[in-house]
Short mmCIF file of C-alpha atoms in Angstrom, two decimals:
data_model
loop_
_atom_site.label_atom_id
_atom_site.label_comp_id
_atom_site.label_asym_id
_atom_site.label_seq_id
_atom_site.Cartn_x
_atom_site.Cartn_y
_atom_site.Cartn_z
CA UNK H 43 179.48 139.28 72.31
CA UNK H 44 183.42 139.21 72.60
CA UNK H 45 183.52 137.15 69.66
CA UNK H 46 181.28 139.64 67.73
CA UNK H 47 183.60 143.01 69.01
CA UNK H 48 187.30 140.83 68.07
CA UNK H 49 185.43 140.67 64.67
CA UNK H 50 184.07 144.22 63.82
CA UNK H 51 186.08 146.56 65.40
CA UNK H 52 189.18 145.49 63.62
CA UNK H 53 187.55 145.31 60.26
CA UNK H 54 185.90 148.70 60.63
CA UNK H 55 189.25 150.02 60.91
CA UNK H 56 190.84 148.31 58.15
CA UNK H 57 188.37 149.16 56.10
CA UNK H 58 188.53 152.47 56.56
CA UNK H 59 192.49 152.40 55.92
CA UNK H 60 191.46 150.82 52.80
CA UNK H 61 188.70 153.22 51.54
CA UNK H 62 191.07 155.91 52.23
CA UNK H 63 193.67 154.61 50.12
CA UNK H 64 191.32 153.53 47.25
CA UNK H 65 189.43 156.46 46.92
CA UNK H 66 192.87 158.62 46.74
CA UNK H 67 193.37 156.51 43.74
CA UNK H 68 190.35 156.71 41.83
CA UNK H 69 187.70 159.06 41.73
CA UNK H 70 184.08 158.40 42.37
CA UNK H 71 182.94 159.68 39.37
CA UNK H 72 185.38 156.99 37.14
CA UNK H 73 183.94 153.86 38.72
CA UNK H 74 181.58 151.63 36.36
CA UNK H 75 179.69 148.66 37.30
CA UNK H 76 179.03 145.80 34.54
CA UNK H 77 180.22 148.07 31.87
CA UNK H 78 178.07 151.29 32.68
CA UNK H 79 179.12 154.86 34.66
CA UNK H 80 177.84 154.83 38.29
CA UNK H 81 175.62 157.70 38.77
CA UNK H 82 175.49 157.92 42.78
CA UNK H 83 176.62 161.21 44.47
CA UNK H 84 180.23 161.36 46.00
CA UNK H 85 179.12 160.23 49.45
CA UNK H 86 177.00 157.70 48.40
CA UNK H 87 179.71 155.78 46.24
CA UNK H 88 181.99 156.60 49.66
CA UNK H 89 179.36 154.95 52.05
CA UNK H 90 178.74 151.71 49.60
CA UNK H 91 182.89 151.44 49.58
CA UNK H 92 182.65 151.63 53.07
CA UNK H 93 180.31 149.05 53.82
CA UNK H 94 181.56 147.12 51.20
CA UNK H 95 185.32 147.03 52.41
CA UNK H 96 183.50 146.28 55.73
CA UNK H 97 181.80 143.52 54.53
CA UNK H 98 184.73 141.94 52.69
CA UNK H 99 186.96 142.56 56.33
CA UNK H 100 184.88 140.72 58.82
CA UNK H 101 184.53 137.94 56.52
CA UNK H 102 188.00 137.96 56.75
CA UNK H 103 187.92 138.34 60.63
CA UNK H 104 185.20 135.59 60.90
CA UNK H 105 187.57 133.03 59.27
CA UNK H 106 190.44 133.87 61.13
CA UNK H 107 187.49 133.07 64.31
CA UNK H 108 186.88 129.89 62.86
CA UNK H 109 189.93 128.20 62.31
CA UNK H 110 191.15 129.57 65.91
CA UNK H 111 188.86 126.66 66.91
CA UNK H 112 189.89 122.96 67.54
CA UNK H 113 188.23 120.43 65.62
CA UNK H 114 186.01 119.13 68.66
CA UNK H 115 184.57 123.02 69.05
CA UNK H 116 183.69 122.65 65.46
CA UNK H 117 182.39 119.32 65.56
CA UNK H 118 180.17 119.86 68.81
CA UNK H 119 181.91 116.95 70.24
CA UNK H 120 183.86 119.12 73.28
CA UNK H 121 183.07 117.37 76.54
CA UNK H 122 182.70 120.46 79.84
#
């Protein structure tokens, strides 16, 4: 559970630094996707950011979880 808090709490923070500062760049209604206008409201494009730059910061979290570990905690091979 630890493991799962050091992970999500700091990335939903982050991300919502870094929503903030993207969406004071551009503007909802000026994002395409594969070459066509996105037609979502305002707070849907915000909440899709959001989970998006959520997504992208725990991954980066969970990485910096896994190589914290030695290679016998990786391997299985740690003796108790």
């Amino acid at each position: 559970m630890l493991n799962l808090i050091q992970v999500l709490w700091p990335s939903f923070l982050v991300a919502g630094v870094a929503e903030i500062i993207f969406f004071t760049v551009i503007s909802p209604q000026e994002l395409y996707l594969l070459g066509e206008p996105v037609h979502f409201s305002a707070i849907a494009t915000y909440s899709i950011g959001f989970f998006g730059f959520w997504l992208v910061c725990a991954a980066s979290s969970l990485t910096t979880l896994f190589f914290q570990q030695t290679s016998a905690e990786i391997n299985g091979t740690e003796s108790d």
